[in-house]
Amino acid sequence: MQKNQRFLFLLLFCIFLCILLTISPLFSKKTKDKAGYNVLLITIDTLRADRLSCYSRKYLKTPNIDSLAEKGILFTKTFAHTSTTLPSHTNILLGTLPIYHGVHDNSTFIVKEKFLTLAEHLRNSGYSTGAFVGAYPLDSRFGLAQGFNIYDDDYGNQHSQKLTYVERNAGKVVDNALSWLKSQKEPWFLWIHCFDPHYPYEPPEPFKTQYSESPYNGEVAYVDFVMGKLFGYMRENDFFDKTLIIFSGDHGESLGQHGEQTHGYFAYNSAIWVPMIVSIPDIKPGRVHQQVGHIDIFPTVCDVLAIEKPSFLQGISLLPAIRGKKLPRRPIYFESMYPYYSRGWAPLKGYIYGRDKFIDTPIPELYDLEKDFDELKNLAKTNKLEKYRKKLAQIVKNLSIPEEDEEKMSKIDRESVAKLRSLGYISSPQILKEKSFGLQDDIKILLPFHYKVMEAMDLYKKGNVNKGFELLKEVIMERKDIDIAYSNLATLYKEQGKLKEALEVLELGLEHLPSSYEVFLTYINYLVNAGQYDKVIEALNTKSFRQMEYDPEIWNYLGVAYMSKGDFEKALEAYKMALSLDNEYSVVFNNLGTVYLSLFLKTKNSQSYRESIQNFKKAIELDPDYATAYNGLGGAYLQVGNLDGAIYCLEKAVELQPDFRNAIYNLGLAYLGKGYKERALDVFKRYKENYYRFLSLSEKNKLEVLIQKCKEKL
């Protein structure tokens, strides 16, 4: 009997051990105080989970990221809550949803200072904090720099007409991050963001050649290569043993699935299913197959570090799942509001709950993710959707911020617009009133028209001019409410030298889309180009767009109109308003220099001259490649006989822009004034050769006199 009892006891003990191992298979026997771990957050922009070989071996090999998965916990069902960069990273760093923090789109919104970010929380807990981001959508102006001791978003200088420096490659980001890390005391929190897989896909060699058939895959392979450098540094400095690492994508990329080429419009799994790997020292590797979201990262970090979780967090800690336990069943909310805010299209909201995925749009969608993860069979037509709509409404109600706390919109400066557009985003936000949306407003209906416009522009750039015009006109005939069809058709007319036709197209656009800031802004720009300054002033004094409160470009155009009409005081008021919205707008400083120089020539007031010089210099300081500002400064020096200063500036202007007509002429005058007649003659001959046919009779006569002066006593 005693023997049997002893046997039974041993049997029960073995069963207990098995249960214990089943519940907590991921922990090693080592124990360590987790408080004080460093934290490394790596986010890769536009990264599909299936492009990592630790998720799928179908496309390419990513050995370095795989090595992190081999020592960490890989989550197989992680979903982003949005499919654009700024909102997605806000979800991660605030641990709340867009319906709570109010950031729904790139550029249009900023993170309010009242919110506590993960960086602030860790800094308050004694961490040194650093962020190194790869592209403009995460520029510090949009609010995510809160809590970071250093927020490295330096893409270099950019002239408004050169759409460059909107991103930097992963290698540069990681190099800067490691330089910072070498000087930090522990514990530290480091966020590294790599933008490379985002469109346009331009991987460096050898990845460009190796993945010539899929440049997107080449970008992912390049990022994996750079991760090898980062992880190598971590190994060399024994950081893996004392660092919590979280690796994820901010959203995916459709790559043609569901008719979407990139991302930002739909919320199918191709755009919101993302990789996530969590590596914690002394925890064995494994996989978690439960559904999780980006808002779970913040509370997980708190739990691992054994620090207090802020009460506002909407996610949950994933530590129980890492330990092998089931997480509470809960819906994962997602949205795509970029088309709504930037285009005026129907909003898209939805949720994932177990096997169900519901997408609420005018043409609703319902999918069974267990049977149909690629979302090919819409079950909405065969199911009653009322319960799904009610559940979504309840989710939104429970997780939204109080109504009186409005979303905060960012100041939409011309540089933001230029940079976001260079990345494929339309960034002229609509300020929308409540309206009902019909089937014709659904993204699925409207997106093909958007791509038709893009196709037209591509054909035009490739030399098929007539087909480009034809497609744009077809879009306008079929749909009167596609804003970019009007603005792009006007652009083509302008490039063909048909400014009158361009303005007629934009006037038609404003007739059909009176609330479109995209069309209105282009219209004002072209009126300025056409010299129709009275119309510019009339339009800006009669049209009322809320965006005008935030957009310095509009005030710059108004300043140009007043300056051209000789109303210098009103021009100064408009330019100063522009600078109050963007105090780094080099074009406005240049224009201020021109106004003050005009005032000096009119009044001989020395203070106006000093203001002129100061503003031209400020424009150059902000943009060292700004040829127009060098010409303005050189012209100002020329007026007071500072010929050496004039020559330096004007030579620089011509160097930067060899076909700069005014700068070439002014340089000839400066050379002649200095007595450099041979140089002056060469410049004036060049000027005559290229521009003589455009000159009036009096201008031609003046040029001939100057050439004759250069020849005297040579």
Short mmCIF file of N, CA and C in Angstrom, two decimals, residues 45 89 94 141 157 160 177 242 244 372 399 416 449 473 525 527 650 662 687 708:
data_model
loop_
_atom_site.label_atom_id
_atom_site.label_comp_id
_atom_site.label_asym_id
_atom_site.label_seq_id
_atom_site.Cartn_x
_atom_site.Cartn_y
_atom_site.Cartn_z
N ASP A 45 9.55 50.30 -41.92
CA ASP A 45 8.40 50.82 -42.63
C ASP A 45 7.97 49.89 -43.75
N HIS A 89 3.01 54.56 -35.95
CA HIS A 89 4.04 54.75 -34.91
C HIS A 89 3.47 55.44 -33.68
N LEU A 94 2.35 55.43 -28.08
CA LEU A 94 1.39 55.90 -27.09
C LEU A 94 0.59 54.76 -26.47
N ARG A 141 8.44 67.57 -36.16
CA ARG A 141 7.34 68.54 -36.15
C ARG A 141 5.99 67.87 -35.90
N ASN A 157 19.50 69.42 -46.17
CA ASN A 157 18.77 70.59 -46.64
C ASN A 157 17.99 70.25 -47.89
N SER A 160 12.86 73.92 -52.14
CA SER A 160 11.45 73.59 -52.35
C SER A 160 11.18 72.96 -53.71
N ALA A 177 22.67 55.86 -35.09
CA ALA A 177 22.17 55.29 -33.84
C ALA A 177 23.31 54.67 -33.03
N LYS A 242 21.18 41.84 -21.98
CA LYS A 242 20.62 42.85 -21.07
C LYS A 242 19.72 43.85 -21.79
N LEU A 244 15.92 44.31 -23.89
CA LEU A 244 14.63 43.91 -24.45
C LEU A 244 14.56 44.47 -25.86
N ASP A 372 -9.77 32.08 -44.95
CA ASP A 372 -9.52 33.00 -46.06
C ASP A 372 -8.68 34.19 -45.57
N LEU A 399 -13.46 53.12 -26.88
CA LEU A 399 -12.02 53.40 -26.98
C LEU A 399 -11.69 54.80 -27.50
N SER A 416 6.18 70.30 -46.21
CA SER A 416 5.49 69.07 -45.84
C SER A 416 4.77 68.49 -47.05
N PHE A 449 -9.85 55.12 -60.30
CA PHE A 449 -9.71 56.42 -60.96
C PHE A 449 -8.39 57.09 -60.56
N LYS A 473 -8.64 63.40 -69.22
CA LYS A 473 -9.95 63.91 -69.64
C LYS A 473 -11.03 62.86 -69.45
N ASN A 525 -1.54 79.11 -57.44
CA ASN A 525 -0.16 79.01 -57.95
C ASN A 525 -0.10 79.42 -59.41
N LEU A 527 -2.31 81.19 -61.15
CA LEU A 527 -2.65 82.60 -61.33
C LEU A 527 -1.42 83.47 -61.12
N LEU A 650 26.63 86.18 -57.47
CA LEU A 650 26.07 85.92 -58.79
C LEU A 650 26.75 84.73 -59.46
N ASN A 662 18.29 86.01 -65.23
CA ASN A 662 18.55 87.27 -64.52
C ASN A 662 19.93 87.27 -63.88
N TYR A 687 24.44 85.49 -72.95
CA TYR A 687 23.08 85.96 -72.68
C TYR A 687 22.35 86.24 -73.99
N GLN A 708 29.02 96.66 -76.46
CA GLN A 708 29.95 97.63 -77.04
C GLN A 708 30.90 98.19 -75.99
#
